[in-house]
């Protein structure tokens, strides 16, 4: 079963525009290394799950993977060959809205070289450009 919210506040969500950079969720908090979005976009629940599987197969045993995004926006579509009107279509899939700078995944318990390889596998699955960032030292 794909990731999706149990309840939503509003039945029909509008498209919206992705403007500006992420001010929250843009630092490595849980792990030692993080995968950060360089550009904005939507990441579907299916893509998030595919990334989780690819990373989990690599860090199995020694490391821990954290997923920092959740698909809470419904993306609707009207079936093909349907006439105009008749309202908005049914939810097609769920997506996470990602702004530039958002931390997508984090890993801990593995070396930097292993994290690089793990995030390279993850980057192939992502529809947006991403980069690996280390955790900033605390003061």
Short mmCIF file of N, CA and C in Angstrom, two decimals:
data_model
loop_
_atom_site.label_atom_id
_atom_site.label_comp_id
_atom_site.label_asym_id
_atom_site.label_seq_id
_atom_site.Cartn_x
_atom_site.Cartn_y
_atom_site.Cartn_z
N UNK A 1 0.85 -1.18 0.00
CA UNK A 1 0.00 0.00 0.00
C UNK A 1 0.89 1.25 0.00
N UNK A 2 0.57 2.16 -0.86
CA UNK A 2 1.37 3.38 -0.99
C UNK A 2 1.11 4.32 0.19
N UNK A 3 2.05 5.22 0.41
CA UNK A 3 1.88 6.23 1.45
C UNK A 3 0.75 7.17 1.09
N UNK A 4 -0.12 7.44 2.02
CA UNK A 4 -1.18 8.42 1.85
C UNK A 4 -1.75 8.78 3.21
N UNK A 5 -2.28 9.98 3.36
CA UNK A 5 -2.81 10.38 4.67
C UNK A 5 -4.09 9.63 5.01
N UNK A 6 -4.33 9.43 6.32
CA UNK A 6 -5.57 8.78 6.76
C UNK A 6 -6.77 9.68 6.53
N UNK A 7 -6.60 10.97 6.85
CA UNK A 7 -7.66 11.96 6.67
C UNK A 7 -7.07 13.19 6.03
N UNK A 8 -7.89 13.93 5.30
CA UNK A 8 -7.46 15.22 4.78
C UNK A 8 -8.44 16.28 5.24
N UNK A 9 -7.93 17.49 5.42
CA UNK A 9 -8.78 18.57 5.91
C UNK A 9 -9.76 19.04 4.83
N UNK A 10 -9.26 19.16 3.61
CA UNK A 10 -10.10 19.60 2.50
C UNK A 10 -10.14 18.51 1.44
N UNK A 11 -11.32 18.33 0.85
CA UNK A 11 -11.51 17.24 -0.09
C UNK A 11 -10.76 17.45 -1.41
N UNK A 12 -10.77 18.69 -1.91
CA UNK A 12 -10.14 18.99 -3.19
C UNK A 12 -9.01 20.00 -2.99
N UNK A 13 -7.80 19.62 -3.32
CA UNK A 13 -6.68 20.55 -3.18
C UNK A 13 -6.38 21.19 -4.53
N UNK A 14 -5.96 22.44 -4.48
CA UNK A 14 -5.61 23.14 -5.71
C UNK A 14 -4.15 22.91 -6.05
N UNK A 15 -3.79 23.24 -7.28
CA UNK A 15 -2.44 22.98 -7.76
C UNK A 15 -1.38 23.72 -6.97
N UNK A 16 -1.50 25.02 -6.88
CA UNK A 16 -0.52 25.81 -6.15
C UNK A 16 0.77 26.00 -6.93
N UNK A 17 1.61 26.89 -6.43
CA UNK A 17 2.91 27.16 -7.04
C UNK A 17 4.00 26.96 -6.01
N UNK A 18 5.11 26.40 -6.42
CA UNK A 18 6.23 26.19 -5.52
C UNK A 18 7.16 27.39 -5.67
N UNK A 19 7.12 28.28 -4.67
CA UNK A 19 7.93 29.49 -4.72
C UNK A 19 8.82 29.56 -3.49
N UNK A 20 10.02 30.06 -3.65
CA UNK A 20 10.93 30.25 -2.51
C UNK A 20 11.65 28.98 -2.10
N UNK A 21 12.49 29.13 -1.11
CA UNK A 21 13.27 28.00 -0.59
C UNK A 21 12.65 27.49 0.70
N UNK A 22 13.00 26.26 1.08
CA UNK A 22 12.50 25.66 2.31
C UNK A 22 13.16 26.35 3.50
N UNK A 23 12.33 26.80 4.44
CA UNK A 23 12.87 27.39 5.67
C UNK A 23 12.80 26.40 6.82
N UNK A 24 11.91 25.42 6.70
CA UNK A 24 11.81 24.34 7.70
C UNK A 24 12.17 23.03 7.04
N UNK A 25 12.72 22.12 7.81
CA UNK A 25 13.08 20.80 7.27
C UNK A 25 14.22 20.88 6.28
N UNK A 26 15.13 21.84 6.46
CA UNK A 26 16.22 21.98 5.50
C UNK A 26 17.59 21.67 6.10
N UNK A 27 17.62 21.07 7.28
CA UNK A 27 18.88 20.69 7.92
C UNK A 27 18.87 19.20 8.26
N UNK A 28 20.06 18.62 8.34
CA UNK A 28 20.20 17.23 8.76
C UNK A 28 20.00 17.19 10.27
N UNK A 29 18.96 16.49 10.72
CA UNK A 29 18.61 16.47 12.13
C UNK A 29 18.77 15.07 12.73
N UNK A 30 18.29 14.05 12.04
CA UNK A 30 18.24 12.70 12.61
C UNK A 30 19.48 11.87 12.30
N UNK A 31 20.08 12.07 11.14
CA UNK A 31 21.20 11.24 10.72
C UNK A 31 22.50 12.01 10.67
N UNK A 32 23.48 11.40 9.99
CA UNK A 32 24.80 12.03 9.81
C UNK A 32 24.93 12.68 8.44
N UNK A 33 24.22 12.12 7.45
CA UNK A 33 24.24 12.64 6.09
C UNK A 33 22.82 12.73 5.58
N UNK A 34 22.55 13.71 4.73
CA UNK A 34 21.21 13.90 4.21
C UNK A 34 21.20 14.10 2.71
N UNK A 35 20.05 13.82 2.09
CA UNK A 35 19.84 14.05 0.67
C UNK A 35 18.91 15.25 0.55
N UNK A 36 19.44 16.34 -0.02
CA UNK A 36 18.72 17.61 -0.05
C UNK A 36 18.30 17.93 -1.48
N UNK A 37 17.08 18.47 -1.63
CA UNK A 37 16.56 18.86 -2.94
C UNK A 37 17.23 20.15 -3.39
N UNK A 38 17.67 20.21 -4.63
CA UNK A 38 18.28 21.41 -5.19
C UNK A 38 17.23 22.24 -5.91
N UNK A 39 16.20 21.58 -6.43
CA UNK A 39 15.11 22.27 -7.11
C UNK A 39 13.78 21.81 -6.55
N UNK A 40 12.73 22.57 -6.81
CA UNK A 40 11.40 22.24 -6.30
C UNK A 40 10.63 21.33 -7.22
N UNK A 41 9.58 20.75 -6.68
CA UNK A 41 8.72 19.88 -7.49
C UNK A 41 7.84 19.00 -6.62
N UNK A 42 7.14 18.09 -7.28
CA UNK A 42 6.32 17.11 -6.58
C UNK A 42 7.01 15.76 -6.65
N UNK A 43 7.02 15.04 -5.54
CA UNK A 43 7.55 13.68 -5.52
C UNK A 43 6.42 12.76 -5.12
N UNK A 44 6.08 11.84 -5.99
CA UNK A 44 4.93 10.95 -5.75
C UNK A 44 5.26 9.94 -4.66
N UNK A 45 4.21 9.39 -4.06
CA UNK A 45 4.37 8.39 -3.00
C UNK A 45 5.09 7.16 -3.54
N UNK A 46 4.83 6.83 -4.79
CA UNK A 46 5.47 5.67 -5.42
C UNK A 46 6.98 5.89 -5.54
N UNK A 47 7.38 7.12 -5.88
CA UNK A 47 8.80 7.45 -6.00
C UNK A 47 9.49 7.42 -4.64
N UNK A 48 8.80 7.94 -3.62
CA UNK A 48 9.36 7.92 -2.26
C UNK A 48 9.59 6.48 -1.81
N UNK A 49 8.63 5.61 -2.09
CA UNK A 49 8.74 4.20 -1.72
C UNK A 49 9.86 3.51 -2.49
N UNK A 50 9.99 3.83 -3.78
CA UNK A 50 11.06 3.24 -4.60
C UNK A 50 12.43 3.66 -4.06
N UNK A 51 12.54 4.91 -3.64
CA UNK A 51 13.79 5.39 -3.03
C UNK A 51 14.08 4.70 -1.72
N UNK A 52 13.04 4.49 -0.92
CA UNK A 52 13.21 3.80 0.36
C UNK A 52 13.74 2.39 0.15
N UNK A 53 13.18 1.68 -0.82
CA UNK A 53 13.60 0.30 -1.09
C UNK A 53 15.05 0.27 -1.58
N UNK A 54 15.41 1.19 -2.49
CA UNK A 54 16.77 1.24 -3.03
C UNK A 54 17.78 1.52 -1.93
N UNK A 55 17.46 2.45 -1.04
CA UNK A 55 18.39 2.80 0.04
C UNK A 55 18.44 1.72 1.11
N UNK A 56 17.30 1.13 1.43
CA UNK A 56 17.22 0.11 2.48
C UNK A 56 18.04 -1.12 2.11
N UNK A 57 18.04 -1.47 0.83
CA UNK A 57 18.82 -2.62 0.39
C UNK A 57 20.32 -2.36 0.58
N UNK A 58 20.71 -1.09 0.49
CA UNK A 58 22.13 -0.77 0.62
C UNK A 58 22.56 -0.64 2.08
N UNK A 59 21.76 -0.01 2.94
CA UNK A 59 22.16 0.23 4.33
C UNK A 59 21.72 -0.88 5.28
N UNK A 60 21.17 -1.94 4.74
CA UNK A 60 20.64 -3.03 5.56
C UNK A 60 21.68 -3.52 6.58
N UNK A 61 21.25 -3.65 7.81
CA UNK A 61 22.14 -4.19 8.85
C UNK A 61 22.89 -3.13 9.62
N UNK A 62 23.73 -2.35 8.94
CA UNK A 62 24.58 -1.44 9.71
C UNK A 62 24.02 -0.04 9.88
N UNK A 63 23.23 0.45 8.95
CA UNK A 63 22.76 1.83 9.01
C UNK A 63 21.27 1.96 9.25
N UNK A 64 20.83 3.20 9.43
CA UNK A 64 19.40 3.49 9.61
C UNK A 64 19.03 4.60 8.64
N UNK A 65 17.85 4.45 8.02
CA UNK A 65 17.36 5.41 7.03
C UNK A 65 16.17 6.16 7.60
N UNK A 66 16.16 7.47 7.40
CA UNK A 66 15.04 8.31 7.82
C UNK A 66 14.45 8.98 6.58
N UNK A 67 13.13 8.94 6.46
CA UNK A 67 12.43 9.62 5.36
C UNK A 67 11.82 10.89 5.95
N UNK A 68 12.18 12.04 5.39
CA UNK A 68 11.77 13.32 5.96
C UNK A 68 10.56 13.95 5.25
N UNK A 69 10.06 13.34 4.18
CA UNK A 69 8.92 13.92 3.45
C UNK A 69 7.75 12.96 3.49
N UNK A 70 6.55 13.51 3.37
CA UNK A 70 5.34 12.69 3.38
C UNK A 70 4.38 13.20 2.30
N UNK A 71 3.82 12.30 1.50
CA UNK A 71 2.89 12.73 0.44
C UNK A 71 1.52 13.09 1.00
N UNK A 72 1.21 14.37 1.09
CA UNK A 72 -0.07 14.80 1.64
C UNK A 72 -0.87 15.64 0.65
N UNK A 73 -0.45 15.72 -0.59
CA UNK A 73 -1.17 16.48 -1.61
C UNK A 73 -1.74 15.50 -2.64
N UNK A 74 -3.05 15.56 -2.85
CA UNK A 74 -3.67 14.67 -3.83
C UNK A 74 -3.58 15.29 -5.21
N UNK A 75 -3.18 14.50 -6.18
CA UNK A 75 -3.08 14.94 -7.56
C UNK A 75 -4.22 14.24 -8.32
N UNK A 76 -5.11 15.03 -8.89
CA UNK A 76 -6.28 14.48 -9.55
C UNK A 76 -6.10 14.45 -11.05
N UNK A 77 -6.90 13.64 -11.71
CA UNK A 77 -6.92 13.62 -13.17
C UNK A 77 -8.28 13.12 -13.64
N UNK A 78 -8.73 13.68 -14.75
CA UNK A 78 -9.99 13.27 -15.37
C UNK A 78 -9.65 12.19 -16.39
N UNK A 79 -10.45 11.12 -16.52
CA UNK A 79 -10.15 10.07 -17.50
C UNK A 79 -10.08 10.62 -18.92
N UNK A 80 -9.32 9.95 -19.77
CA UNK A 80 -9.21 10.36 -21.16
C UNK A 80 -10.56 10.24 -21.86
N UNK A 81 -10.75 11.03 -22.89
CA UNK A 81 -11.96 11.02 -23.71
C UNK A 81 -13.20 11.34 -22.90
N UNK A 82 -13.06 12.22 -21.92
CA UNK A 82 -14.20 12.70 -21.14
C UNK A 82 -14.47 14.14 -21.57
N UNK A 83 -15.74 14.48 -21.76
CA UNK A 83 -16.09 15.83 -22.22
C UNK A 83 -15.79 16.86 -21.13
N UNK A 84 -15.79 18.11 -21.52
CA UNK A 84 -15.52 19.19 -20.59
C UNK A 84 -16.63 19.27 -19.54
N UNK A 85 -16.30 19.81 -18.40
CA UNK A 85 -17.28 19.92 -17.33
C UNK A 85 -17.27 18.70 -16.44
N UNK A 86 -18.33 18.46 -15.75
CA UNK A 86 -18.51 17.31 -14.84
C UNK A 86 -17.57 17.35 -13.64
N UNK A 87 -17.02 18.53 -13.31
CA UNK A 87 -16.25 18.68 -12.08
C UNK A 87 -14.83 18.18 -12.14
N UNK A 88 -14.20 18.20 -10.98
CA UNK A 88 -12.80 17.80 -10.86
C UNK A 88 -12.70 16.28 -10.83
N UNK A 89 -11.60 15.75 -11.34
CA UNK A 89 -11.41 14.29 -11.40
C UNK A 89 -11.11 13.68 -10.04
N UNK A 90 -11.05 12.38 -10.04
CA UNK A 90 -10.75 11.62 -8.82
C UNK A 90 -9.25 11.70 -8.52
N UNK A 91 -8.85 11.55 -7.25
CA UNK A 91 -7.42 11.55 -6.93
C UNK A 91 -6.70 10.41 -7.67
N UNK A 92 -5.66 10.79 -8.39
CA UNK A 92 -4.89 9.84 -9.18
C UNK A 92 -3.76 9.25 -8.35
N UNK A 93 -3.02 10.13 -7.66
CA UNK A 93 -1.95 9.69 -6.78
C UNK A 93 -1.69 10.78 -5.74
N UNK A 94 -0.87 10.46 -4.75
CA UNK A 94 -0.51 11.41 -3.70
C UNK A 94 0.94 11.81 -3.88
N UNK A 95 1.23 13.09 -3.59
CA UNK A 95 2.58 13.59 -3.78
C UNK A 95 3.00 14.47 -2.61
N UNK A 96 4.31 14.58 -2.43
CA UNK A 96 4.88 15.48 -1.44
C UNK A 96 5.36 16.73 -2.17
N UNK A 97 5.00 17.89 -1.67
CA UNK A 97 5.45 19.15 -2.26
C UNK A 97 6.83 19.45 -1.70
N UNK A 98 7.81 19.59 -2.59
CA UNK A 98 9.20 19.78 -2.17
C UNK A 98 9.70 21.12 -2.69
N UNK A 99 10.21 21.94 -1.78
CA UNK A 99 10.83 23.21 -2.15
C UNK A 99 12.34 23.02 -2.20
N UNK A 100 13.06 23.89 -2.90
CA UNK A 100 14.52 23.77 -2.90
C UNK A 100 15.08 23.88 -1.48
N UNK A 101 15.94 22.97 -1.11
CA UNK A 101 16.53 22.96 0.22
C UNK A 101 15.91 21.97 1.17
N UNK A 102 14.79 21.36 0.80
CA UNK A 102 14.12 20.39 1.67
C UNK A 102 14.97 19.13 1.80
N UNK A 103 15.09 18.62 3.03
CA UNK A 103 15.81 17.38 3.27
C UNK A 103 14.86 16.22 2.98
N UNK A 104 15.24 15.35 2.06
CA UNK A 104 14.37 14.25 1.64
C UNK A 104 14.61 12.98 2.46
N UNK A 105 15.86 12.55 2.52
CA UNK A 105 16.24 11.34 3.25
C UNK A 105 17.46 11.64 4.10
N UNK A 106 17.63 10.86 5.17
CA UNK A 106 18.84 10.94 6.00
C UNK A 106 19.28 9.53 6.35
N UNK A 107 20.59 9.36 6.50
CA UNK A 107 21.15 8.07 6.93
C UNK A 107 22.10 8.29 8.08
N UNK A 108 22.21 7.29 8.93
CA UNK A 108 23.16 7.30 10.03
C UNK A 108 23.72 5.90 10.21
N UNK A 109 24.90 5.83 10.80
CA UNK A 109 25.50 4.52 11.09
C UNK A 109 26.32 3.94 9.95
N UNK A 110 26.56 4.71 8.88
CA UNK A 110 27.40 4.23 7.78
C UNK A 110 28.47 5.29 7.47
N UNK A 111 29.50 4.87 6.76
CA UNK A 111 30.60 5.79 6.43
C UNK A 111 30.17 6.78 5.36
N UNK A 112 30.99 7.82 5.18
CA UNK A 112 30.67 8.84 4.17
C UNK A 112 30.68 8.26 2.77
N UNK A 113 31.63 7.36 2.50
CA UNK A 113 31.72 6.74 1.17
C UNK A 113 30.48 5.88 0.90
N UNK A 114 30.04 5.14 1.91
CA UNK A 114 28.84 4.31 1.75
C UNK A 114 27.60 5.18 1.58
N UNK A 115 27.54 6.30 2.29
CA UNK A 115 26.41 7.22 2.15
C UNK A 115 26.37 7.82 0.75
N UNK A 116 27.55 8.12 0.19
CA UNK A 116 27.64 8.66 -1.16
C UNK A 116 27.06 7.69 -2.18
N UNK A 117 27.42 6.43 -2.04
CA UNK A 117 26.93 5.39 -2.95
C UNK A 117 25.43 5.21 -2.78
N UNK A 118 24.98 5.19 -1.53
CA UNK A 118 23.55 5.03 -1.22
C UNK A 118 22.73 6.18 -1.82
N UNK A 119 23.19 7.41 -1.65
CA UNK A 119 22.46 8.56 -2.16
C UNK A 119 22.55 8.66 -3.69
N UNK A 120 23.60 8.11 -4.28
CA UNK A 120 23.69 8.07 -5.75
C UNK A 120 22.60 7.16 -6.30
N UNK A 121 22.36 6.05 -5.60
CA UNK A 121 21.26 5.14 -6.01
C UNK A 121 19.91 5.82 -5.85
N UNK A 122 19.77 6.60 -4.77
CA UNK A 122 18.52 7.33 -4.52
C UNK A 122 18.29 8.43 -5.55
N UNK A 123 19.37 9.11 -5.94
CA UNK A 123 19.27 10.23 -6.87
C UNK A 123 18.74 9.78 -8.23
N UNK A 124 19.02 8.54 -8.61
CA UNK A 124 18.51 8.01 -9.88
C UNK A 124 17.00 7.89 -9.88
N UNK A 125 16.43 7.68 -8.72
CA UNK A 125 14.97 7.51 -8.61
C UNK A 125 14.22 8.85 -8.57
N UNK A 126 14.88 9.91 -8.15
CA UNK A 126 14.22 11.19 -7.92
C UNK A 126 13.96 11.96 -9.21
N UNK A 127 12.78 12.60 -9.33
CA UNK A 127 12.47 13.40 -10.52
C UNK A 127 13.09 14.80 -10.48
N UNK A 128 13.74 15.15 -9.38
CA UNK A 128 14.37 16.47 -9.24
C UNK A 128 15.85 16.28 -8.92
N UNK A 129 16.64 17.37 -9.09
CA UNK A 129 18.07 17.29 -8.76
C UNK A 129 18.25 17.33 -7.25
N UNK A 130 19.18 16.53 -6.76
CA UNK A 130 19.43 16.44 -5.31
C UNK A 130 20.94 16.46 -5.07
N UNK A 131 21.32 16.70 -3.81
CA UNK A 131 22.72 16.67 -3.42
C UNK A 131 22.84 16.09 -2.02
N UNK A 132 24.04 15.57 -1.72
CA UNK A 132 24.31 15.01 -0.39
C UNK A 132 24.93 16.09 0.47
N UNK A 133 24.44 16.22 1.70
CA UNK A 133 25.01 17.19 2.64
C UNK A 133 25.31 16.49 3.98
N UNK A 134 26.44 16.84 4.62
CA UNK A 134 26.73 16.27 5.94
C UNK A 134 26.02 17.07 7.04
N UNK A 135 25.98 16.50 8.21
CA UNK A 135 25.38 17.18 9.35
C UNK A 135 26.30 18.31 9.81
N UNK A 136 25.70 19.46 10.11
CA UNK A 136 26.49 20.59 10.60
C UNK A 136 26.82 20.38 12.07
N UNK A 137 28.06 20.68 12.47
CA UNK A 137 28.42 20.49 13.88
C UNK A 137 27.63 21.46 14.76
N UNK A 138 27.19 20.98 15.91
CA UNK A 138 26.46 21.83 16.85
C UNK A 138 27.43 22.64 17.69
N UNK A 139 27.00 23.78 18.14
CA UNK A 139 27.88 24.66 18.92
C UNK A 139 27.94 24.27 20.37
#
